[in-house]
Amino acid sequence: SAVISQKPSRDICQRGTSLTIQCQVDSQVTMMFWYRQQPGQSLTLIATANQGSEATYESGFVIDKFPISRPNLTFSTLTVSNMSPEDSSIYLCSCAPEYGYTFGSGTRLTVV
Amino acid sequence: GESVGLHLPTLSVQEGDNSIINCAYSNSASDYFIWYKQESGKGPQFIIDIRSNMDKRQGQRVTVLLNKTVKHLSLQIAATQPGDSAVYFCAETYGGTSYGKLTFGQGTILTVHP
């Protein structure tokens, strides 16, 4: 399976600021995804990061709040913009399908 | 939509017992299912998968059963060990425009007592 590295692993941010999370895969993959895991809950898909085109967002998530980049087949970023305490979650990057459905270790974000 | 403030179901077992974790999935069109294990501070780790043309698949100490009639998955862990303590999630996906996207179940907290 592919190995996914995410940075930062955790951060504490002030409300109103933005944080960019990086996701690096050790192999070229067709599809990359971003998920959110709110405290004590399951994972919810935010968007599909498409190489060479705009990300595709799931219901309830918008580009202005969660802009995504996918400059090549091994890298993507997710920005959490204008943060509020409700954005405190674990954000996870995933890839599929060539190497299975693999996840990074996540970014634990706390907004104060 | 998302629900706020839910507590995950829990399962407590003694070391050496067999564990069964259940999951009801939502989409009858789903054709691929995965079980993940998530330890504290880590991302989900793949355990075992099954396609909709199968009803059972076995791995090392784990077995997944699929009942498409009632849209139900189960994960059986044999001879459960303290290292199996974690949160377990089922996930489903299907092809077409949703290819590659996973929908996760709510998760179950497994605690194994020595």
Short mmCIF file of C-alpha atoms in Angstrom, two decimals:
data_model
loop_
_atom_site.label_atom_id
_atom_site.label_comp_id
_atom_site.label_asym_id
_atom_site.label_seq_id
_atom_site.Cartn_x
_atom_site.Cartn_y
_atom_site.Cartn_z
CA SER A 1 0.00 0.00 0.00
CA ALA A 2 0.98 3.64 -0.39
CA VAL A 3 2.51 5.59 2.49
CA ILE A 4 0.93 8.95 3.20
CA SER A 5 2.66 11.67 5.20
CA GLN A 6 0.71 14.57 6.63
CA LYS A 7 2.01 17.80 8.10
CA PRO A 8 1.52 19.20 10.63
CA SER A 9 0.50 16.34 12.89
CA ARG A 10 -1.20 18.75 15.24
CA ASP A 11 -1.67 22.47 15.73
CA ILE A 12 -3.41 24.93 17.99
CA CYS A 13 -4.69 27.98 16.12
CA GLN A 14 -6.40 31.23 16.94
CA ARG A 15 -9.92 31.75 15.66
CA GLY A 16 -10.08 33.75 12.46
CA THR A 17 -6.79 32.43 11.13
CA SER A 18 -6.15 29.78 8.46
CA LEU A 19 -4.12 26.59 8.48
CA THR A 20 -2.80 24.68 5.47
CA ILE A 21 -2.34 20.93 5.83
CA GLN A 22 -0.01 19.08 3.51
CA CYS A 23 -0.40 15.51 2.26
CA GLN A 24 2.41 13.69 0.48
CA VAL A 25 2.05 10.20 -1.01
CA ASP A 26 5.08 8.06 -1.80
CA SER A 27 3.54 6.87 -5.10
CA GLN A 28 1.56 8.46 -7.88
CA VAL A 29 -2.14 8.00 -7.22
CA THR A 30 -5.18 8.84 -9.24
CA MET A 31 -7.42 10.05 -6.48
CA MET A 32 -6.79 11.87 -3.23
CA PHE A 33 -9.44 12.68 -0.66
CA TRP A 34 -9.78 14.83 2.43
CA TYR A 35 -11.86 13.73 5.42
CA ARG A 36 -12.83 15.35 8.69
CA GLN A 37 -13.24 13.51 11.97
CA GLN A 38 -14.92 15.59 14.64
CA PRO A 39 -14.24 14.70 18.29
CA GLY A 40 -15.64 11.28 19.19
CA GLN A 41 -17.19 10.80 15.79
CA SER A 42 -16.69 8.99 12.53
CA LEU A 43 -15.05 10.24 9.34
CA THR A 44 -16.86 12.45 6.85
CA LEU A 45 -15.62 13.14 3.36
CA ILE A 46 -14.89 16.80 2.67
CA ALA A 47 -13.79 16.68 -0.96
CA THR A 48 -12.00 14.85 -3.73
CA ALA A 49 -8.74 16.50 -4.78
CA ASN A 50 -8.44 16.31 -8.54
CA GLN A 51 -5.14 16.73 -10.32
CA GLY A 52 -5.31 19.51 -12.87
CA SER A 53 -8.81 20.68 -11.96
CA GLU A 54 -10.84 22.06 -9.08
CA ALA A 55 -11.65 19.88 -6.13
CA THR A 56 -15.10 18.33 -5.89
CA TYR A 57 -16.83 19.10 -2.59
CA GLU A 58 -19.39 17.08 -0.69
CA SER A 59 -22.63 18.53 0.57
CA GLY A 60 -22.02 20.90 3.46
CA PHE A 61 -18.45 21.77 2.48
CA VAL A 62 -17.48 24.73 0.31
CA ILE A 63 -14.35 25.86 -1.46
CA ASP A 64 -14.16 29.21 0.33
CA LYS A 65 -13.89 27.44 3.68
CA PHE A 66 -11.76 24.48 2.59
CA PRO A 67 -9.68 25.41 -0.47
CA ILE A 68 -7.76 22.43 -1.85
CA SER A 69 -4.82 22.17 -4.18
CA ARG A 70 -3.57 19.13 -6.12
CA PRO A 71 -0.56 20.23 -8.16
CA ASN A 72 0.60 16.71 -9.05
CA LEU A 73 -0.14 13.01 -8.56
CA THR A 74 1.65 12.74 -5.19
CA PHE A 75 0.73 15.90 -3.30
CA SER A 76 -2.29 17.84 -2.05
CA THR A 77 -3.06 20.58 0.45
CA LEU A 78 -6.19 21.42 2.41
CA THR A 79 -6.61 24.86 3.93
CA VAL A 80 -9.04 25.43 6.78
CA SER A 81 -9.93 29.10 6.45
CA ASN A 82 -11.23 31.67 8.94
CA MET A 83 -11.25 29.06 11.67
CA SER A 84 -13.70 28.85 14.53
CA PRO A 85 -13.74 26.43 17.48
CA GLU A 86 -16.23 24.29 15.54
CA ASP A 87 -13.42 23.47 13.10
CA SER A 88 -11.53 21.64 15.85
CA SER A 89 -11.21 18.16 14.37
CA ILE A 90 -8.82 15.65 12.94
CA TYR A 91 -8.28 16.19 9.22
CA LEU A 92 -7.19 13.14 7.24
CA CYS A 93 -5.84 12.66 3.77
CA SER A 94 -6.53 9.46 1.84
CA CYS A 95 -5.70 8.00 -1.55
CA ALA A 96 -7.25 5.36 -3.82
CA PRO A 97 -7.39 3.02 -5.54
CA GLU A 98 -4.07 1.78 -6.92
CA TYR A 99 -2.67 1.03 -3.48
CA GLY A 100 -5.88 0.39 -1.64
CA TYR A 101 -7.73 2.96 0.43
CA THR A 102 -4.92 4.27 2.58
CA PHE A 103 -5.01 7.07 5.15
CA GLY A 104 -2.45 9.41 6.55
CA SER A 105 -2.02 9.75 10.30
CA GLY A 106 -4.11 12.91 10.37
CA THR A 107 -3.75 16.50 11.55
CA ARG A 108 -5.29 17.21 14.92
CA LEU A 109 -6.49 20.82 14.86
CA THR A 110 -7.60 22.73 17.92
CA VAL A 111 -9.03 26.21 17.43
CA VAL A 112 -9.06 28.50 20.47
CA GLY B 1 -25.96 14.71 7.80
CA GLU B 2 -23.69 14.74 10.79
CA SER B 3 -24.89 14.30 14.34
CA VAL B 4 -23.22 16.10 17.21
CA GLY B 5 -22.48 14.66 20.62
CA LEU B 6 -23.03 10.99 19.87
CA HIS B 7 -21.04 8.48 21.86
CA LEU B 8 -19.70 5.53 19.95
CA PRO B 9 -20.97 2.04 20.85
CA THR B 10 -18.57 0.10 23.02
CA LEU B 11 -17.60 -3.55 23.28
CA SER B 12 -15.59 -4.87 26.21
CA VAL B 13 -14.08 -8.35 26.08
CA GLN B 14 -11.55 -10.41 27.96
CA GLU B 15 -8.24 -11.28 26.38
CA GLY B 16 -8.57 -14.53 24.45
CA ASP B 17 -12.29 -14.13 23.77
CA ASN B 18 -13.66 -13.76 20.27
CA SER B 19 -15.07 -10.34 19.38
CA ILE B 20 -17.83 -9.50 16.96
CA ILE B 21 -18.31 -5.94 15.77
CA ASN B 22 -21.36 -5.10 13.72
CA CYS B 23 -22.10 -2.44 11.15
CA ALA B 24 -25.24 -1.52 9.23
CA TYR B 25 -24.47 0.15 5.92
CA SER B 26 -26.70 2.56 4.11
CA ASN B 27 -26.42 2.13 0.37
CA SER B 28 -27.71 -0.98 -1.39
CA ALA B 29 -25.58 -0.02 -4.41
CA SER B 30 -22.34 -0.27 -2.43
CA ASP B 31 -20.13 -2.98 -3.83
CA TYR B 32 -16.95 -2.76 -1.77
CA PHE B 33 -16.55 -2.70 1.99
CA ILE B 34 -13.59 -2.15 4.27
CA TRP B 35 -12.97 -2.52 7.97
CA TYR B 36 -10.54 -0.09 9.57
CA LYS B 37 -8.88 0.01 12.97
CA GLN B 38 -8.08 3.40 14.45
CA GLU B 39 -5.82 3.72 17.46
CA SER B 40 -5.60 6.89 19.46
CA GLY B 41 -3.68 9.60 17.62
CA LYS B 42 -3.44 7.62 14.41
CA GLY B 43 -5.23 7.43 11.10
CA PRO B 44 -7.46 4.50 10.14
CA GLN B 45 -5.54 1.33 9.40
CA PHE B 46 -6.89 -1.15 6.83
CA ILE B 47 -7.83 -4.50 8.33
CA ILE B 48 -9.78 -6.44 5.73
CA ASP B 49 -12.06 -5.84 2.79
CA ILE B 50 -14.83 -7.67 0.95
CA ARG B 51 -16.60 -7.22 -2.34
CA SER B 52 -20.33 -7.54 -2.76
CA ASN B 53 -20.02 -10.77 -4.74
CA MET B 54 -18.76 -12.49 -1.59
CA ASP B 55 -20.42 -13.15 1.75
CA LYS B 56 -17.36 -14.09 3.78
CA ARG B 57 -13.66 -13.38 3.73
CA GLN B 58 -11.00 -14.46 6.16
CA GLY B 59 -7.72 -12.92 7.11
CA GLN B 60 -5.29 -13.50 9.92
CA ARG B 61 -7.44 -13.74 13.07
CA VAL B 62 -10.17 -11.69 11.37
CA THR B 63 -13.24 -12.62 9.36
CA VAL B 64 -15.67 -10.29 7.65
CA LEU B 65 -19.23 -11.38 6.92
CA LEU B 66 -21.49 -9.54 4.50
CA ASN B 67 -25.27 -9.87 4.42
CA LYS B 68 -26.54 -7.81 1.51
CA THR B 69 -30.17 -8.70 2.17
CA VAL B 70 -30.19 -6.72 5.40
CA LYS B 71 -27.23 -4.46 4.54
CA HIS B 72 -25.12 -5.72 7.41
CA LEU B 73 -21.40 -6.27 7.90
CA SER B 74 -19.65 -7.88 10.79
CA LEU B 75 -16.02 -8.17 11.80
CA GLN B 76 -15.01 -11.16 13.87
CA ILE B 77 -11.70 -11.07 15.72
CA ALA B 78 -10.48 -14.40 17.05
CA ALA B 79 -8.53 -14.67 20.30
CA THR B 80 -8.72 -10.95 20.96
CA GLN B 81 -5.56 -9.37 22.37
CA PRO B 82 -5.01 -6.13 24.32
CA GLY B 83 -3.36 -4.71 21.19
CA ASP B 84 -6.70 -5.02 19.42
CA SER B 85 -8.14 -2.28 21.64
CA ALA B 86 -9.09 0.56 19.29
CA VAL B 87 -12.02 2.09 17.45
CA TYR B 88 -13.25 0.01 14.53
CA PHE B 89 -15.02 1.51 11.53
CA CYS B 90 -16.70 -0.06 8.57
CA ALA B 91 -16.69 1.83 5.29
CA GLU B 92 -18.55 1.36 2.03
CA THR B 93 -18.08 2.57 -1.49
CA TYR B 94 -19.41 2.02 -4.99
CA GLY B 95 -18.48 2.97 -8.51
CA GLY B 96 -19.66 5.59 -10.92
CA THR B 97 -19.34 9.20 -9.82
CA SER B 98 -18.66 8.06 -6.25
CA TYR B 99 -15.68 5.92 -7.20
CA GLY B 100 -13.04 6.03 -4.48
CA LYS B 101 -15.21 7.86 -1.95
CA LEU B 102 -15.78 6.09 1.35
CA THR B 103 -18.82 6.42 3.57
CA PHE B 104 -18.01 5.45 7.13
CA GLY B 105 -20.16 3.84 9.77
CA GLN B 106 -20.31 5.35 13.24
CA GLY B 107 -17.59 3.18 14.72
CA THR B 108 -17.29 0.86 17.73
CA ILE B 109 -14.85 1.19 20.61
CA LEU B 110 -13.30 -2.20 21.44
CA THR B 111 -11.66 -2.58 24.83
CA VAL B 112 -9.78 -5.76 25.60
CA HIS B 113 -9.09 -6.50 29.25
CA PRO B 114 -6.03 -8.59 30.15
#
